[in-house]
Coordinates of C-alpha atoms in Angstrom, one line a residue:
Chain E
X25 CA 105.0 -34.9 87.4
X26 CA 106.2 -34.5 91.0
X27 CA 105.3 -30.9 91.7
X28 CA 102.2 -29.8 93.7
X29 CA 99.5 -28.8 91.2
X30 CA 96.9 -26.1 92.1
X31 CA 94.4 -28.9 92.3
X32 CA 96.5 -30.7 94.9
X33 CA 97.1 -27.5 96.8
X34 CA 93.4 -26.9 97.1
X35 CA 92.9 -30.4 98.4
X36 CA 95.6 -29.9 101.1
X37 CA 94.0 -26.6 102.2
X38 CA 90.4 -28.0 102.3
X39 CA 91.4 -31.1 104.2
X40 CA 93.5 -29.1 106.7
X41 CA 90.6 -26.7 107.3
X42 CA 88.2 -29.7 107.7
X43 CA 90.5 -31.3 110.2
X44 CA 90.7 -28.1 112.1
X45 CA 86.9 -27.9 112.4
X46 CA 86.7 -31.6 113.3
X47 CA 89.3 -30.9 116.1
X48 CA 87.4 -27.9 117.3
X49 CA 90.3 -25.5 116.6
X50 CA 90.2 -21.8 116.2
X51 CA 89.9 -20.5 112.6
X52 CA 92.9 -21.6 110.6
X53 CA 94.9 -20.1 107.7
X54 CA 96.8 -22.4 105.4
X55 CA 99.4 -21.7 102.7
X56 CA 100.9 -24.1 100.2
X57 CA 104.4 -23.3 98.7
X58 CA 106.2 -24.9 95.9
X59 CA 109.7 -26.4 96.2
X60 CA 111.2 -22.9 95.5
X61 CA 109.2 -21.3 98.3
X62 CA 106.7 -19.5 96.1
X63 CA 103.0 -19.3 96.9
X64 CA 100.7 -21.7 95.1
X65 CA 97.6 -21.1 97.2
X66 CA 96.4 -19.6 100.5
X67 CA 93.2 -19.4 102.4
X68 CA 92.3 -17.5 105.6
X69 CA 89.3 -18.7 107.5
X70 CA 86.6 -16.2 108.5
X71 CA 87.3 -14.9 112.0
X72 CA 91.1 -15.3 111.7
X73 CA 93.2 -12.2 112.4
X74 CA 94.4 -10.2 109.4
X75 CA 98.1 -10.9 109.8
X76 CA 97.8 -14.7 109.3
X77 CA 99.2 -14.7 105.8
X78 CA 102.6 -13.6 107.0
X79 CA 102.7 -16.2 109.8
X80 CA 101.7 -19.0 107.5
X81 CA 104.2 -18.0 104.9
X82 CA 107.0 -17.6 107.4
X83 CA 106.3 -21.1 108.8
X84 CA 106.3 -22.7 105.4
X85 CA 109.1 -20.6 103.8
X86 CA 111.6 -21.3 106.5
X87 CA 110.9 -25.0 106.2
X88 CA 111.4 -25.3 102.5
X89 CA 114.3 -22.9 102.2
X90 CA 116.3 -24.6 104.9
X91 CA 114.9 -28.1 104.3
X92 CA 114.0 -28.2 108.0
X93 CA 110.5 -28.5 109.3
X94 CA 109.0 -26.4 112.2
X95 CA 109.7 -28.9 115.0
X96 CA 113.4 -29.2 114.0
X97 CA 113.6 -25.4 113.7
X98 CA 112.1 -25.0 117.2
X99 CA 114.5 -27.5 118.7
X100 CA 117.4 -25.6 117.1
X101 CA 116.0 -22.3 118.4
X102 CA 115.8 -23.7 121.9
X103 CA 119.4 -24.9 121.8
X104 CA 120.9 -21.9 119.8
X105 CA 118.5 -19.1 119.6
X106 CA 120.8 -16.7 117.8
X107 CA 121.4 -19.1 114.9
X108 CA 117.7 -19.3 114.1
X109 CA 117.4 -15.5 114.6
X110 CA 120.2 -15.0 112.2
X111 CA 118.9 -17.5 109.6
X112 CA 115.6 -15.7 109.7
X113 CA 117.2 -12.4 109.0
X114 CA 119.2 -13.9 106.2
X115 CA 115.9 -15.1 104.7
X116 CA 114.5 -11.6 104.9
X117 CA 112.5 -12.2 108.0
X118 CA 110.3 -14.9 106.5
X119 CA 110.9 -17.6 109.0
X120 CA 108.6 -18.6 111.9
X121 CA 110.4 -21.5 113.7
X122 CA 107.6 -23.5 115.3
X123 CA 105.4 -26.5 114.4
X124 CA 103.0 -25.7 111.7
X125 CA 105.7 -25.3 109.0
X126 CA 105.5 -28.7 107.4
X127 CA 107.7 -30.2 104.6
X128 CA 105.8 -32.1 101.9
X129 CA 107.7 -35.1 100.6
X130 CA 106.8 -37.7 98.0
X131 CA 107.2 -41.4 98.6
X132 CA 110.9 -41.2 97.6
X133 CA 111.6 -38.5 100.2
X134 CA 111.9 -35.6 97.7
X135 CA 110.7 -32.2 99.0
X136 CA 107.8 -31.0 96.8
X137 CA 107.1 -27.9 98.8
X138 CA 105.8 -26.9 102.2
X139 CA 102.6 -26.2 104.0
X140 CA 102.2 -23.5 106.7
X141 CA 99.3 -23.6 109.1
X142 CA 98.5 -21.0 111.8
X143 CA 95.6 -20.1 114.1
X144 CA 95.6 -22.5 117.0
X145 CA 98.4 -23.9 119.1
X146 CA 101.5 -24.8 117.1
X147 CA 101.0 -28.5 117.7
X148 CA 97.3 -28.3 116.7
X149 CA 98.3 -26.4 113.6
X150 CA 100.8 -29.1 112.7
X151 CA 98.3 -31.9 113.3
X152 CA 95.7 -30.3 111.0
X153 CA 98.3 -29.7 108.3
X154 CA 99.5 -33.2 108.5
X155 CA 96.0 -34.5 107.9
X156 CA 95.7 -32.3 104.8
X157 CA 99.0 -33.6 103.3
X158 CA 98.3 -37.2 104.1
X159 CA 94.9 -37.0 102.5
X160 CA 96.8 -36.8 99.2
X161 CA 99.0 -39.8 100.0
X162 CA 102.0 -37.5 100.5
X163 CA 104.5 -37.5 103.4
X164 CA 104.3 -34.7 106.0
X165 CA 107.4 -33.8 108.1
X166 CA 106.1 -31.6 110.8
Chain Q
X258 CA 148.9 -10.2 94.1
X259 CA 147.3 -11.1 97.4
X260 CA 143.6 -11.2 96.4
X261 CA 141.6 -14.4 95.8
X262 CA 141.4 -14.9 92.0
X263 CA 138.5 -16.7 90.4
X264 CA 140.8 -19.6 89.8
X265 CA 141.7 -19.8 93.5
X266 CA 138.0 -19.4 94.5
X267 CA 137.1 -22.4 92.3
X268 CA 139.8 -24.5 93.9
X269 CA 138.5 -23.6 97.4
X270 CA 135.0 -24.6 96.4
X271 CA 136.0 -27.9 94.7
X272 CA 138.3 -28.9 97.6
X273 CA 135.6 -28.1 100.1
X274 CA 133.0 -30.1 98.2
X275 CA 135.4 -33.0 97.9
X276 CA 136.2 -32.9 101.6
X277 CA 132.5 -33.0 102.3
X278 CA 132.0 -36.1 100.2
X279 CA 135.0 -37.8 101.7
X280 CA 133.6 -37.0 105.2
X281 CA 130.2 -38.3 104.2
X282 CA 128.5 -35.0 104.8
X283 CA 125.1 -33.8 103.5
X284 CA 125.2 -31.8 100.3
X285 CA 127.2 -28.6 100.9
X286 CA 127.0 -25.1 99.5
X287 CA 130.1 -23.0 99.4
X288 CA 130.6 -19.2 98.8
X289 CA 133.9 -17.3 98.4
X290 CA 133.8 -13.5 99.2
X291 CA 136.6 -11.0 98.5
X292 CA 138.0 -8.7 101.2
X293 CA 135.1 -6.3 100.6
X294 CA 132.5 -8.9 101.3
X295 CA 131.5 -9.2 97.6
X296 CA 130.8 -12.6 96.0
X297 CA 133.5 -14.1 93.8
X298 CA 132.0 -17.6 93.4
X299 CA 129.3 -19.8 94.8
X300 CA 128.1 -23.4 94.2
X301 CA 125.1 -25.3 95.7
X302 CA 125.4 -29.1 95.5
X303 CA 122.5 -31.1 94.0
X304 CA 120.1 -32.0 96.8
X305 CA 120.8 -29.0 99.0
X306 CA 117.7 -26.9 100.1
X307 CA 117.1 -23.8 98.0
X308 CA 117.8 -21.2 100.7
X309 CA 121.5 -22.2 101.2
X310 CA 122.9 -19.2 99.3
X311 CA 121.6 -16.8 102.0
X312 CA 123.0 -18.9 104.8
X313 CA 126.5 -19.4 103.2
X314 CA 126.6 -15.7 102.4
X315 CA 125.6 -14.7 105.9
X316 CA 128.3 -16.9 107.4
X317 CA 131.0 -15.5 105.2
X318 CA 129.8 -11.9 105.1
X319 CA 129.6 -11.5 108.9
X320 CA 133.1 -12.9 109.2
X321 CA 134.8 -10.6 106.7
X322 CA 132.8 -7.5 107.7
X323 CA 133.6 -7.9 111.4
X324 CA 137.0 -9.5 110.9
X325 CA 135.7 -12.3 113.2
X326 CA 135.3 -15.9 112.2
X327 CA 132.1 -18.0 112.9
X328 CA 133.5 -19.7 116.1
X329 CA 134.4 -16.3 117.6
X330 CA 131.0 -14.9 116.6
X331 CA 129.3 -17.8 118.2
X332 CA 131.2 -17.4 121.5
X333 CA 130.3 -13.7 121.5
X334 CA 126.6 -14.6 120.8
X335 CA 126.6 -16.9 123.8
X336 CA 128.1 -14.2 126.0
X337 CA 126.3 -11.2 124.7
X338 CA 123.4 -12.1 122.4
X339 CA 122.2 -8.6 121.9
X340 CA 125.5 -7.4 120.4
X341 CA 125.5 -10.1 117.7
X342 CA 121.8 -9.4 117.0
X343 CA 122.5 -5.7 116.7
X344 CA 125.5 -6.3 114.5
X345 CA 123.5 -8.6 112.3
X346 CA 120.8 -5.9 111.9
X347 CA 123.5 -3.3 111.1
X348 CA 124.8 -5.6 108.4
X349 CA 121.3 -5.9 106.8
X350 CA 120.6 -9.4 108.2
X351 CA 123.6 -10.9 106.3
X352 CA 125.3 -12.5 109.4
X353 CA 124.9 -16.1 110.6
X354 CA 127.2 -16.3 113.7
X355 CA 128.2 -20.0 113.8
X356 CA 131.1 -22.1 112.5
X357 CA 131.3 -22.3 108.7
X358 CA 132.0 -18.6 108.3
X359 CA 135.8 -18.8 107.8
X360 CA 138.3 -16.0 107.4
X361 CA 140.9 -16.5 104.7
X362 CA 144.3 -15.1 105.6
X363 CA 147.7 -15.1 103.8
X364 CA 150.9 -16.1 105.5
X365 CA 151.4 -12.6 106.8
X366 CA 148.0 -12.7 108.5
X367 CA 146.2 -10.3 106.1
X368 CA 142.5 -11.1 105.5
X369 CA 142.0 -11.9 101.8
X370 CA 138.3 -12.7 102.1
X371 CA 136.0 -15.3 103.6
X372 CA 134.5 -18.6 102.8
X373 CA 131.0 -19.7 103.9
X374 CA 130.0 -23.3 104.1
X375 CA 126.5 -24.7 105.0
X376 CA 124.6 -28.0 104.7
X377 CA 125.8 -30.2 107.6
X378 CA 126.5 -29.5 111.2
X379 CA 128.3 -26.2 111.8
X380 CA 131.5 -27.9 112.9
X381 CA 131.5 -30.2 109.9
X382 CA 130.8 -27.3 107.6
X383 CA 133.9 -25.5 109.1
X384 CA 136.1 -28.6 108.8
X385 CA 135.3 -29.0 105.1
X386 CA 135.9 -25.3 104.4
X387 CA 139.2 -25.4 106.2
X388 CA 140.4 -28.2 104.0
X389 CA 139.4 -26.1 100.9
X390 CA 141.4 -23.1 102.0
X391 CA 144.4 -25.0 103.2
X392 CA 144.6 -26.8 99.8
X393 CA 145.8 -23.5 98.5
X394 CA 148.4 -23.0 101.2
X395 CA 146.3 -20.2 102.8
X396 CA 145.4 -19.9 106.4
X397 CA 141.8 -20.7 107.6
X398 CA 140.5 -19.0 110.8
X399 CA 137.2 -21.0 111.5
Chain Z
X85 CA 115.3 -35.1 85.6
X86 CA 114.6 -31.8 84.0
X87 CA 116.3 -29.4 86.5
X88 CA 119.7 -27.8 86.1
X89 CA 122.2 -29.8 88.0
X90 CA 125.4 -28.2 89.5
X91 CA 127.4 -29.9 86.7
X92 CA 125.2 -28.3 84.0
X93 CA 125.4 -24.9 85.8
X94 CA 129.2 -25.1 85.8
X95 CA 129.2 -25.9 82.1
X96 CA 126.9 -22.9 81.3
X97 CA 129.2 -20.6 83.2
X98 CA 132.4 -21.9 81.7
X99 CA 131.0 -21.8 78.1
X100 CA 129.7 -18.3 78.7
X101 CA 133.0 -17.0 80.0
X102 CA 134.9 -18.7 77.1
X103 CA 132.5 -17.1 74.6
X104 CA 133.1 -13.7 76.2
X105 CA 136.9 -14.2 75.9
X106 CA 136.5 -15.3 72.3
X107 CA 134.4 -12.2 71.5
X108 CA 136.9 -10.0 73.3
X109 CA 134.4 -8.8 75.9
X110 CA 135.2 -7.1 79.2
X111 CA 135.4 -9.5 82.2
X112 CA 132.0 -11.2 82.7
X113 CA 130.1 -12.4 85.7
X114 CA 127.6 -15.2 85.3
X115 CA 124.8 -16.6 87.5
X116 CA 122.6 -19.7 87.1
X117 CA 119.3 -19.8 89.0
X118 CA 116.9 -22.7 89.3
X119 CA 113.2 -22.6 88.3
X120 CA 112.4 -21.0 91.7
X121 CA 114.9 -18.2 91.3
X122 CA 117.4 -19.6 93.8
X123 CA 121.2 -19.5 93.1
X124 CA 122.8 -22.7 91.9
X125 CA 126.2 -21.2 90.9
X126 CA 127.9 -17.9 90.2
X127 CA 131.3 -16.8 89.1
X128 CA 132.8 -13.3 88.8
X129 CA 135.8 -12.9 86.4
X130 CA 139.0 -11.3 87.7
X131 CA 138.8 -7.6 86.9
X132 CA 135.1 -7.3 87.1
X133 CA 133.7 -4.6 89.5
X134 CA 132.5 -5.9 93.0
X135 CA 128.8 -5.3 92.5
X136 CA 128.4 -7.7 89.6
X137 CA 126.6 -10.3 91.7
X138 CA 123.6 -8.1 92.3
X139 CA 123.3 -7.2 88.6
X140 CA 123.6 -10.7 87.4
X141 CA 121.1 -11.9 90.0
X142 CA 118.7 -9.1 89.1
X143 CA 118.8 -9.9 85.4
X144 CA 118.2 -13.6 86.0
X145 CA 115.7 -13.3 88.9
X146 CA 113.3 -11.0 87.1
X147 CA 113.4 -13.3 84.1
X148 CA 112.5 -16.4 86.0
X149 CA 110.0 -14.8 88.4
X150 CA 108.0 -13.1 85.6
X151 CA 108.6 -15.7 82.9
X152 CA 109.9 -12.9 80.7
X153 CA 113.4 -12.6 79.4
X154 CA 115.5 -9.4 79.5
X155 CA 114.7 -8.2 75.9
X156 CA 111.0 -8.5 76.6
X157 CA 111.4 -6.7 79.9
X158 CA 113.3 -3.9 78.2
X159 CA 110.6 -3.5 75.5
X160 CA 107.9 -3.3 78.2
X161 CA 110.1 -0.8 80.2
X162 CA 110.4 1.4 77.1
X163 CA 106.6 1.3 76.5
X164 CA 105.5 1.5 80.1
X165 CA 108.4 2.4 82.4
X166 CA 106.3 2.6 85.6
X167 CA 105.1 -1.0 85.2
X168 CA 108.6 -2.4 85.2
X169 CA 109.7 -0.1 88.0
X170 CA 106.7 -1.3 90.1
X171 CA 107.2 -5.0 89.3
X172 CA 110.9 -4.6 90.3
X173 CA 109.8 -3.1 93.6
X174 CA 107.3 -5.9 94.1
X175 CA 110.1 -8.4 93.6
X176 CA 112.2 -6.7 96.3
X177 CA 114.4 -4.7 93.9
X178 CA 115.9 -7.9 92.3
X179 CA 115.0 -7.1 88.7
X180 CA 117.3 -5.6 86.0
X181 CA 115.2 -5.3 82.8
X182 CA 117.8 -5.5 80.0
X183 CA 119.3 -8.2 77.8
X184 CA 121.5 -10.6 79.7
X185 CA 118.6 -12.0 81.8
X186 CA 118.0 -15.3 79.9
X187 CA 115.3 -17.9 80.3
X188 CA 116.6 -21.5 80.1
X189 CA 114.0 -23.8 78.5
X190 CA 114.1 -27.5 77.6
X191 CA 113.1 -28.8 74.2
X192 CA 109.4 -28.9 75.4
X193 CA 109.5 -25.2 76.3
X194 CA 109.5 -25.7 80.0
X195 CA 111.4 -23.1 82.1
X196 CA 114.3 -24.8 83.9
X197 CA 115.8 -21.6 85.3
X198 CA 117.6 -18.5 84.2
X199 CA 121.0 -17.3 83.5
X200 CA 122.2 -13.7 84.2
X201 CA 125.3 -12.3 82.5
X202 CA 126.8 -8.8 83.1
X203 CA 130.0 -7.0 82.3
X204 CA 129.9 -5.8 78.7
X205 CA 127.1 -4.3 76.7
X206 CA 123.7 -5.9 77.4
X207 CA 123.6 -7.4 73.9
X208 CA 127.0 -8.9 74.2
X209 CA 126.2 -10.2 77.6
X210 CA 123.2 -11.9 76.1
X211 CA 125.1 -13.4 73.2
X212 CA 127.7 -14.9 75.5
X213 CA 125.0 -16.4 77.8
X214 CA 123.1 -17.8 74.8
X215 CA 126.3 -19.7 73.8
X216 CA 126.7 -21.1 77.3
X217 CA 123.1 -22.4 77.4
X218 CA 123.1 -23.8 73.8
X219 CA 126.4 -25.6 74.6
X220 CA 124.2 -27.9 76.7
X221 CA 121.6 -28.4 74.0
X222 CA 119.1 -26.2 75.9
X223 CA 117.0 -23.3 74.6
X224 CA 118.0 -19.7 75.4
X225 CA 115.3 -17.0 75.4
X226 CA 117.3 -13.8 75.6
Chain J
X38 CA 77.7 -8.5 106.9
X39 CA 79.5 -6.5 104.2
X40 CA 83.0 -8.1 104.3
X41 CA 84.2 -10.6 101.8
X42 CA 84.0 -14.0 103.4
X43 CA 86.3 -16.9 102.4
X44 CA 83.4 -18.5 100.6
X45 CA 82.9 -15.4 98.5
X46 CA 86.7 -15.0 97.9
X47 CA 86.8 -18.6 96.6
X48 CA 84.0 -17.8 94.2
X49 CA 85.7 -14.7 92.9
X50 CA 88.9 -16.7 92.2
X51 CA 87.1 -19.6 90.6
X52 CA 85.0 -17.4 88.3
X53 CA 88.0 -15.3 87.4
X54 CA 90.0 -18.4 86.4
X55 CA 87.0 -19.8 84.5
X56 CA 86.6 -16.6 82.6
X57 CA 90.3 -16.6 81.8
X58 CA 90.0 -20.1 80.3
X59 CA 86.9 -19.2 78.4
X60 CA 88.8 -16.2 76.9
X61 CA 91.8 -18.4 76.1
X62 CA 94.2 -16.4 78.3
X63 CA 97.5 -17.5 79.7
X64 CA 97.5 -19.1 83.1
X65 CA 96.2 -16.5 85.6
X66 CA 96.9 -15.9 89.3
X67 CA 94.3 -14.3 91.5
X68 CA 94.4 -12.7 94.9
X69 CA 91.5 -11.4 97.1
X70 CA 92.3 -8.8 99.8
X71 CA 90.1 -7.5 102.5
X72 CA 89.3 -3.8 103.2
X73 CA 92.6 -3.5 105.2
X74 CA 94.7 -4.9 102.3
X75 CA 95.3 -8.3 104.0
X76 CA 95.2 -11.5 102.0
X77 CA 92.0 -13.6 102.3
X78 CA 92.8 -16.1 99.4
X79 CA 95.2 -16.6 96.5
X80 CA 95.6 -19.2 93.8
X81 CA 98.3 -19.5 91.1
X82 CA 97.4 -21.6 88.0
X83 CA 99.6 -24.4 86.9
X84 CA 102.1 -23.0 84.3
X85 CA 102.2 -19.5 85.7
X86 CA 105.7 -18.1 86.5
X87 CA 106.7 -18.3 90.2
X88 CA 106.7 -14.5 90.9
X89 CA 103.0 -14.0 90.2
X90 CA 102.0 -13.7 93.9
X91 CA 104.0 -10.5 94.3
X92 CA 102.5 -9.0 91.1
X93 CA 98.9 -9.9 92.0
X94 CA 99.4 -8.6 95.5
X95 CA 100.9 -5.4 94.3
X96 CA 98.0 -4.8 92.0
X97 CA 95.4 -5.3 94.6
X98 CA 97.2 -3.7 97.5
X99 CA 97.8 -0.5 95.7
X100 CA 94.1 -0.4 94.7
X101 CA 92.7 -0.9 98.2
X102 CA 95.3 1.2 100.0
X103 CA 94.8 4.3 97.8
X104 CA 91.2 3.6 97.0
X105 CA 92.1 3.9 93.3
X106 CA 91.8 1.0 90.9
X107 CA 94.5 -0.1 88.4
X108 CA 93.2 1.9 85.4
X109 CA 93.1 5.1 87.4
X110 CA 96.6 4.4 88.8
X111 CA 97.9 3.9 85.3
X112 CA 96.5 7.2 84.1
X113 CA 98.0 8.9 87.1
X114 CA 101.4 7.2 86.3
X115 CA 101.3 8.5 82.8
X116 CA 100.5 12.0 83.9
X117 CA 102.7 12.2 87.0
X118 CA 105.1 9.2 87.1
X119 CA 106.9 10.5 90.2
X120 CA 103.7 10.5 92.3
X121 CA 103.0 6.8 91.6
X122 CA 106.7 5.9 92.2
X123 CA 106.6 7.7 95.5
X124 CA 103.3 6.2 96.5
X125 CA 104.7 2.7 95.6
X126 CA 107.8 3.3 97.8
X127 CA 105.6 4.5 100.6
X128 CA 103.6 1.3 100.4
X129 CA 106.8 -0.8 100.7
X130 CA 106.9 -1.6 97.0
X131 CA 103.6 -3.4 97.0
X132 CA 101.9 -1.4 94.2
X133 CA 101.7 -2.4 90.5
X134 CA 99.8 0.5 88.8
X135 CA 98.2 -1.2 85.8
X136 CA 94.7 -2.7 85.1
X137 CA 94.2 -5.9 87.0
X138 CA 94.1 -4.3 90.4
X139 CA 90.3 -4.1 90.9
X140 CA 88.3 -2.4 93.7
X141 CA 85.4 -4.5 95.0
X142 CA 82.4 -2.4 96.1
X143 CA 79.0 -3.3 97.4
X144 CA 75.8 -1.8 95.9
X145 CA 76.1 1.3 98.2
X146 CA 79.6 2.0 96.8
X147 CA 81.5 0.9 99.9
X148 CA 84.9 -0.7 99.3
X149 CA 84.9 -4.3 100.6
X150 CA 88.4 -5.1 99.4
X151 CA 90.3 -5.6 96.2
X152 CA 91.1 -8.3 93.6
X153 CA 94.5 -8.6 91.8
X154 CA 94.8 -10.6 88.6
X155 CA 98.0 -11.3 86.6
X156 CA 99.2 -13.5 83.8
X157 CA 97.9 -12.1 80.5
X158 CA 97.8 -8.5 79.2
X159 CA 96.7 -6.0 81.8
X160 CA 93.3 -5.4 80.1
X161 CA 92.6 -9.2 79.8
X162 CA 93.6 -9.6 83.5
X163 CA 91.1 -6.9 84.4
X164 CA 88.3 -8.4 82.2
X165 CA 88.6 -11.8 83.9
X166 CA 88.6 -10.3 87.4
X167 CA 85.6 -8.2 86.6
X168 CA 83.7 -11.3 85.7
X169 CA 84.7 -13.0 88.9
X170 CA 83.5 -10.1 91.0
X171 CA 80.2 -9.6 89.1
X172 CA 79.4 -13.3 89.5
X173 CA 78.7 -12.4 93.2
X174 CA 76.6 -9.4 92.4
X175 CA 79.3 -7.1 93.6
X176 CA 80.6 -4.0 91.7
X177 CA 84.0 -4.1 90.1
X178 CA 86.0 -0.9 89.6
X179 CA 88.8 -1.9 87.3

């Protein structure tokens, strides 16, 4: 079965957090969403600020709902800010258009869900999440 | 009767999807709204990302509620971003001010409703939707 | 593949509308959601009131999000009204706990999505939707 | 330090899920919130319906924000439904007033946070969550 199981979601989170520690990043928070944008699992590291769930969810939710990862959203926002603002409103405000919202694809390119990482710089968030996804042999589109 | 019947809405959607395939576009999603902004019909092509209903609805809803098609909304957004942001908030977030939100007019210029198309570039979305509307002999304001 | 394709969604809608006409029902509106609660297709019959999209969506969305069809939601609401009210609020108001919100299962019992039907009595809505789903050889939990 | 660390939150979730399997319950979803009502960790078991995050969050959020566990909320709802409805609205809809929303207290009675469990009957949800909290030597108010 193609979907992300809870076991796989746990592995993605653990490997992302480990990568963050290895890179010396600030405390990360990580969410894993299914292909419909619904939460499978989330963890917030000790020392992270309390609002990290909403940021992680917004990064991942926008990615899976639009089929567009954080880097692509950011490029679109820089070219046409009002489009991304409007899309975010249409999605109920759950969209944070920066790196760290990562599409999870299988080897055939199908979207299985998305991962949202927040806590350090957007690029570092994305690098840690990529490591978590690739640890499972899946493809990360950051 | 001037309104868009379900039969006509189905034709608009089918012709828009066919035009998209003919143009080699990514999988499109198409909504048809009546003159009050309420949904008559919607279809999301296989392979489109799950959040496409909200984007299609936002494109069409903003068009019919303001009487201003997507291209005109985009020009206004580029000239006066805060107006479009405020209008979007006043419309409950259901406004995506780019091409692909298309007003449907009859031969006398009366607005019958709006069509929203999303999935490819905004200009391609608009071109496919125009073909769907014109297939019925109606006037498309993109 | 197990999911509901657009082709299958169209068939469900057409067969539901045909069943409604055969039963002499008022004009129906029908929505098909995927297993994540996202719209695949919707049609509102001519003569139906403009707010039918929201009712059809609420019936189907509550069913798929809680894994509980409309009849079971109604029984729970009659036994414990405040629970269903609270669950509806937690789901953003998109929950209409009466028959006509129908889970679509495959032969193995897996939930593939949900259908929402509205326009006549709740029981008639459910009967029409069941016919639409069973026309595809799928299992309807009303 | 009194707060619930991520390590402790993980233990609560694992022990709750294990208890659910031992009791033969349907697939559970479990959330752990801190003393401010913010998410520390969440897991949804394979086979649970997609909307379970919102229900688990509502159970736990109402408990911690009002300092009143699910059983007490249910009793209040049965005695004075409009109060619980109004409180739920004031909390933005994030309140599900049935057992399964559990206050977590330390030995001195201080509230450290809350746990929300959903998937089976409310009483079974609460029993599983209690086991998860007590596995840490903390006090569960169900």
